[in-house]
């Protein structure tokens, strides 16, 4: 099975989870890059508003051809109990190209169920595996949760 892992990360937490998953699966990786500057405290607030309003954002062109992959794993930070706008842009623009999807998200503490439900709603596909990582999970059960996610993917035998 050919797997692509695509993620967006503002402060590299989701990037860390993406790295662990992709190393264990030995899969291709694509980072979604936003054209909008989202660094700093003020941009944190404007990003919250963008997430709540689902304001469209322009992402940089993607390199990987989604049609070549049996499974795309998509990772996002939780923003205001939904996915980050760059991930919303990626999923919306490509929703007809995915064969199978799996999802993961990182957050401080809450909003992950709604985030993954929204990712499924946008694409019209249920994730074959789902992973969420709160800050506590990252500090205390990182490897256990990543391994469980990978097992779930492998069991599906896409
Ligand atoms: C705009 C914004 C909104 C956020 N909203 C939530 C939230 O609703 N719930 C939560 O638990 N964490 C929230 N967070 C925290 C991030 O989800 C968390 O720090 C995440 O792991 C960051 O991932 P990243 O480093 O890959 O960007 C928010 C962060 C940002 C920047």
PDB file of C-alpha atoms in Angstrom, residues 6-154:
ATOM      1  CA  UNK A   6       0.242  15.310   4.800  1.00  0.00           C
ATOM      2  CA  UNK A   7       0.245  17.763   7.699  1.00  0.00           C
ATOM      3  CA  UNK A   8       0.217  21.402   8.697  1.00  0.00           C
ATOM      4  CA  UNK A   9       1.997  22.643  11.792  1.00  0.00           C
ATOM      5  CA  UNK A  10       2.270  26.183  13.134  1.00  0.00           C
ATOM      6  CA  UNK A  11       4.503  25.497  16.146  1.00  0.00           C
ATOM      7  CA  UNK A  12       5.899  22.060  15.153  1.00  0.00           C
ATOM      8  CA  UNK A  13       3.875  19.898  17.585  1.00  0.00           C
ATOM      9  CA  UNK A  14       1.894  18.251  14.776  1.00  0.00           C
ATOM     10  CA  UNK A  15       5.156  18.072  12.827  1.00  0.00           C
ATOM     11  CA  UNK A  16       6.658  15.949  15.633  1.00  0.00           C
ATOM     12  CA  UNK A  17       3.761  13.492  15.518  1.00  0.00           C
ATOM     13  CA  UNK A  18       3.938  13.452  11.708  1.00  0.00           C
ATOM     14  CA  UNK A  19       7.644  12.626  11.860  1.00  0.00           C
ATOM     15  CA  UNK A  20       7.115   9.714  14.274  1.00  0.00           C
ATOM     16  CA  UNK A  21       4.285   8.231  12.185  1.00  0.00           C
ATOM     17  CA  UNK A  22       6.062   8.660   8.856  1.00  0.00           C
ATOM     18  CA  UNK A  23       9.307   7.142  10.158  1.00  0.00           C
ATOM     19  CA  UNK A  24       7.467   4.072  11.458  1.00  0.00           C
ATOM     20  CA  UNK A  25       5.451   3.670   8.255  1.00  0.00           C
ATOM     21  CA  UNK A  26       8.313   4.686   5.991  1.00  0.00           C
ATOM     22  CA  UNK A  27       5.873   6.714   3.904  1.00  0.00           C
ATOM     23  CA  UNK A  28       6.061   9.876   1.795  1.00  0.00           C
ATOM     24  CA  UNK A  29       5.467  13.185   3.540  1.00  0.00           C
ATOM     25  CA  UNK A  30       4.033  16.504   2.403  1.00  0.00           C
ATOM     26  CA  UNK A  31       3.915  19.597   4.601  1.00  0.00           C
ATOM     27  CA  UNK A  32       1.118  22.041   3.911  1.00  0.00           C
ATOM     28  CA  UNK A  33       2.463  25.598   3.881  1.00  0.00           C
ATOM     29  CA  UNK A  34       0.176  28.568   4.386  1.00  0.00           C
ATOM     30  CA  UNK A  35       0.791  31.798   2.500  1.00  0.00           C
ATOM     31  CA  UNK A  36      -0.557  33.763   5.475  1.00  0.00           C
ATOM     32  CA  UNK A  37       1.830  34.641   8.313  1.00  0.00           C
ATOM     33  CA  UNK A  38       0.469  33.050  11.502  1.00  0.00           C
ATOM     34  CA  UNK A  39       3.378  33.635  13.886  1.00  0.00           C
ATOM     35  CA  UNK A  40       3.063  35.387  17.245  1.00  0.00           C
ATOM     36  CA  UNK A  41       0.283  36.125  19.743  1.00  0.00           C
ATOM     37  CA  UNK A  42      -1.773  38.472  17.570  1.00  0.00           C
ATOM     38  CA  UNK A  43      -1.767  35.951  14.750  1.00  0.00           C
ATOM     39  CA  UNK A  44      -2.906  33.322  17.248  1.00  0.00           C
ATOM     40  CA  UNK A  45      -6.057  35.363  17.799  1.00  0.00           C
ATOM     41  CA  UNK A  46      -6.668  36.050  14.124  1.00  0.00           C
ATOM     42  CA  UNK A  47      -6.129  32.348  13.395  1.00  0.00           C
ATOM     43  CA  UNK A  48      -8.803  31.501  15.999  1.00  0.00           C
ATOM     44  CA  UNK A  49     -11.226  33.837  14.221  1.00  0.00           C
ATOM     45  CA  UNK A  50     -10.246  32.378  10.834  1.00  0.00           C
ATOM     46  CA  UNK A  51     -10.913  28.867  12.154  1.00  0.00           C
ATOM     47  CA  UNK A  52     -14.292  29.785  13.641  1.00  0.00           C
ATOM     48  CA  UNK A  53     -15.369  31.485  10.399  1.00  0.00           C
ATOM     49  CA  UNK A  54     -13.714  28.862   8.174  1.00  0.00           C
ATOM     50  CA  UNK A  55     -12.092  31.760   6.309  1.00  0.00           C
ATOM     51  CA  UNK A  56     -10.478  30.405   3.140  1.00  0.00           C
ATOM     52  CA  UNK A  57      -6.695  30.572   3.077  1.00  0.00           C
ATOM     53  CA  UNK A  58      -4.321  30.119   0.164  1.00  0.00           C
ATOM     54  CA  UNK A  59      -1.830  27.293   0.617  1.00  0.00           C
ATOM     55  CA  UNK A  60       1.349  26.851  -1.375  1.00  0.00           C
ATOM     56  CA  UNK A  61       1.101  24.405  -4.289  1.00  0.00           C
ATOM     57  CA  UNK A  62       1.423  20.795  -3.178  1.00  0.00           C
ATOM     58  CA  UNK A  63       4.093  18.505  -4.630  1.00  0.00           C
ATOM     59  CA  UNK A  64       2.640  15.051  -4.210  1.00  0.00           C
ATOM     60  CA  UNK A  65       0.042  13.611  -6.579  1.00  0.00           C
ATOM     61  CA  UNK A  66      -2.702  12.346  -4.254  1.00  0.00           C
ATOM     62  CA  UNK A  67      -4.060  10.034  -6.959  1.00  0.00           C
ATOM     63  CA  UNK A  68      -0.896   7.911  -6.680  1.00  0.00           C
ATOM     64  CA  UNK A  69      -1.627   6.969  -3.051  1.00  0.00           C
ATOM     65  CA  UNK A  70      -3.839   4.223  -1.603  1.00  0.00           C
ATOM     66  CA  UNK A  71      -4.005   6.052   1.714  1.00  0.00           C
ATOM     67  CA  UNK A  72      -3.450   9.673   2.724  1.00  0.00           C
ATOM     68  CA  UNK A  73      -2.939  10.402   6.427  1.00  0.00           C
ATOM     69  CA  UNK A  74      -3.832  14.013   7.228  1.00  0.00           C
ATOM     70  CA  UNK A  75      -2.664  15.764  10.391  1.00  0.00           C
ATOM     71  CA  UNK A  76      -3.776  19.095  11.809  1.00  0.00           C
ATOM     72  CA  UNK A  77      -3.514  21.117  14.982  1.00  0.00           C
ATOM     73  CA  UNK A  78      -6.895  21.852  16.584  1.00  0.00           C
ATOM     74  CA  UNK A  79      -7.859  25.497  16.135  1.00  0.00           C
ATOM     75  CA  UNK A  80     -10.981  26.627  17.978  1.00  0.00           C
ATOM     76  CA  UNK A  81     -12.279  23.045  18.053  1.00  0.00           C
ATOM     77  CA  UNK A  82     -11.793  22.488  14.339  1.00  0.00           C
ATOM     78  CA  UNK A  83      -8.946  21.883  11.893  1.00  0.00           C
ATOM     79  CA  UNK A  84      -6.435  24.598  11.000  1.00  0.00           C
ATOM     80  CA  UNK A  85      -7.478  26.633   7.940  1.00  0.00           C
ATOM     81  CA  UNK A  86      -4.564  25.423   5.780  1.00  0.00           C
ATOM     82  CA  UNK A  87      -5.763  21.831   6.323  1.00  0.00           C
ATOM     83  CA  UNK A  88      -9.313  22.883   5.526  1.00  0.00           C
ATOM     84  CA  UNK A  89      -7.993  24.355   2.258  1.00  0.00           C
ATOM     85  CA  UNK A  90      -6.046  21.165   1.419  1.00  0.00           C
ATOM     86  CA  UNK A  91      -8.980  18.854   2.109  1.00  0.00           C
ATOM     87  CA  UNK A  92     -11.508  21.059   0.333  1.00  0.00           C
ATOM     88  CA  UNK A  93      -9.356  21.477  -2.774  1.00  0.00           C
ATOM     89  CA  UNK A  94      -8.577  17.767  -3.041  1.00  0.00           C
ATOM     90  CA  UNK A  95     -11.613  16.053  -1.572  1.00  0.00           C
ATOM     91  CA  UNK A  96     -12.422  14.089  -4.732  1.00  0.00           C
ATOM     92  CA  UNK A  97      -8.918  12.632  -5.053  1.00  0.00           C
ATOM     93  CA  UNK A  98      -8.548  10.581  -1.877  1.00  0.00           C
ATOM     94  CA  UNK A  99      -8.977   6.791  -2.011  1.00  0.00           C
ATOM     95  CA  UNK A 100      -8.702   6.198   1.748  1.00  0.00           C
ATOM     96  CA  UNK A 101      -8.006   8.631   4.546  1.00  0.00           C
ATOM     97  CA  UNK A 102      -6.742   8.471   8.113  1.00  0.00           C
ATOM     98  CA  UNK A 103      -6.678  11.491  10.398  1.00  0.00           C
ATOM     99  CA  UNK A 104      -4.731  12.781  13.362  1.00  0.00           C
ATOM    100  CA  UNK A 105      -4.753  16.004  15.308  1.00  0.00           C
ATOM    101  CA  UNK A 106      -2.870  17.606  18.167  1.00  0.00           C
ATOM    102  CA  UNK A 107      -4.302  20.029  20.706  1.00  0.00           C
ATOM    103  CA  UNK A 108      -3.773  21.442  24.181  1.00  0.00           C
ATOM    104  CA  UNK A 109      -6.666  19.547  25.701  1.00  0.00           C
ATOM    105  CA  UNK A 110      -9.976  19.552  23.822  1.00  0.00           C
ATOM    106  CA  UNK A 111     -11.819  19.837  20.533  1.00  0.00           C
ATOM    107  CA  UNK A 112     -10.265  16.807  18.855  1.00  0.00           C
ATOM    108  CA  UNK A 113     -13.497  14.823  18.289  1.00  0.00           C
ATOM    109  CA  UNK A 114     -15.119  17.786  16.534  1.00  0.00           C
ATOM    110  CA  UNK A 115     -11.963  18.372  14.513  1.00  0.00           C
ATOM    111  CA  UNK A 116     -11.774  14.839  13.162  1.00  0.00           C
ATOM    112  CA  UNK A 117     -15.547  14.767  12.577  1.00  0.00           C
ATOM    113  CA  UNK A 118     -15.181  17.940  10.524  1.00  0.00           C
ATOM    114  CA  UNK A 119     -12.317  16.453   8.497  1.00  0.00           C
ATOM    115  CA  UNK A 120     -14.566  13.489   7.716  1.00  0.00           C
ATOM    116  CA  UNK A 121     -17.473  15.775   6.834  1.00  0.00           C
ATOM    117  CA  UNK A 122     -15.398  17.895   4.421  1.00  0.00           C
ATOM    118  CA  UNK A 123     -14.043  14.863   2.574  1.00  0.00           C
ATOM    119  CA  UNK A 124     -17.171  12.706   2.844  1.00  0.00           C
ATOM    120  CA  UNK A 125     -14.965   9.826   4.025  1.00  0.00           C
ATOM    121  CA  UNK A 126     -14.587   8.082   7.365  1.00  0.00           C
ATOM    122  CA  UNK A 127     -11.023   7.797   8.546  1.00  0.00           C
ATOM    123  CA  UNK A 128      -9.773   4.199   8.532  1.00  0.00           C
ATOM    124  CA  UNK A 129      -7.785   5.180  11.634  1.00  0.00           C
ATOM    125  CA  UNK A 130      -7.898   8.234  13.872  1.00  0.00           C
ATOM    126  CA  UNK A 131      -5.442   9.622  16.392  1.00  0.00           C
ATOM    127  CA  UNK A 132      -5.597  12.614  18.669  1.00  0.00           C
ATOM    128  CA  UNK A 133      -2.802  13.823  20.892  1.00  0.00           C
ATOM    129  CA  UNK A 134      -3.398  16.247  23.737  1.00  0.00           C
ATOM    130  CA  UNK A 135      -0.444  17.902  25.432  1.00  0.00           C
ATOM    131  CA  UNK A 136      -0.722  15.288  28.199  1.00  0.00           C
ATOM    132  CA  UNK A 137      -0.675  12.452  25.633  1.00  0.00           C
ATOM    133  CA  UNK A 138       2.421  13.922  24.020  1.00  0.00           C
ATOM    134  CA  UNK A 139       4.180  14.095  27.382  1.00  0.00           C
ATOM    135  CA  UNK A 140       3.091  10.715  28.729  1.00  0.00           C
ATOM    136  CA  UNK A 141       1.855   8.289  26.051  1.00  0.00           C
ATOM    137  CA  UNK A 142       3.321   9.452  22.745  1.00  0.00           C
ATOM    138  CA  UNK A 143       4.755   6.124  21.538  1.00  0.00           C
ATOM    139  CA  UNK A 144       1.817   4.022  22.751  1.00  0.00           C
ATOM    140  CA  UNK A 145      -0.690   6.175  20.877  1.00  0.00           C
ATOM    141  CA  UNK A 146       1.397   6.407  17.701  1.00  0.00           C
ATOM    142  CA  UNK A 147       1.919   2.623  17.680  1.00  0.00           C
ATOM    143  CA  UNK A 148      -1.802   1.991  18.206  1.00  0.00           C
ATOM    144  CA  UNK A 149      -2.619   4.293  15.266  1.00  0.00           C
ATOM    145  CA  UNK A 150      -0.149   2.468  13.037  1.00  0.00           C
ATOM    146  CA  UNK A 151      -1.557  -0.914  14.084  1.00  0.00           C
ATOM    147  CA  UNK A 152      -5.043   0.296  13.186  1.00  0.00           C
ATOM    148  CA  UNK A 153      -3.810   1.364   9.753  1.00  0.00           C
ATOM    149  CA  UNK A 154      -1.992  -1.903   9.137  1.00  0.00           C
TER     150      UNK A 154
END
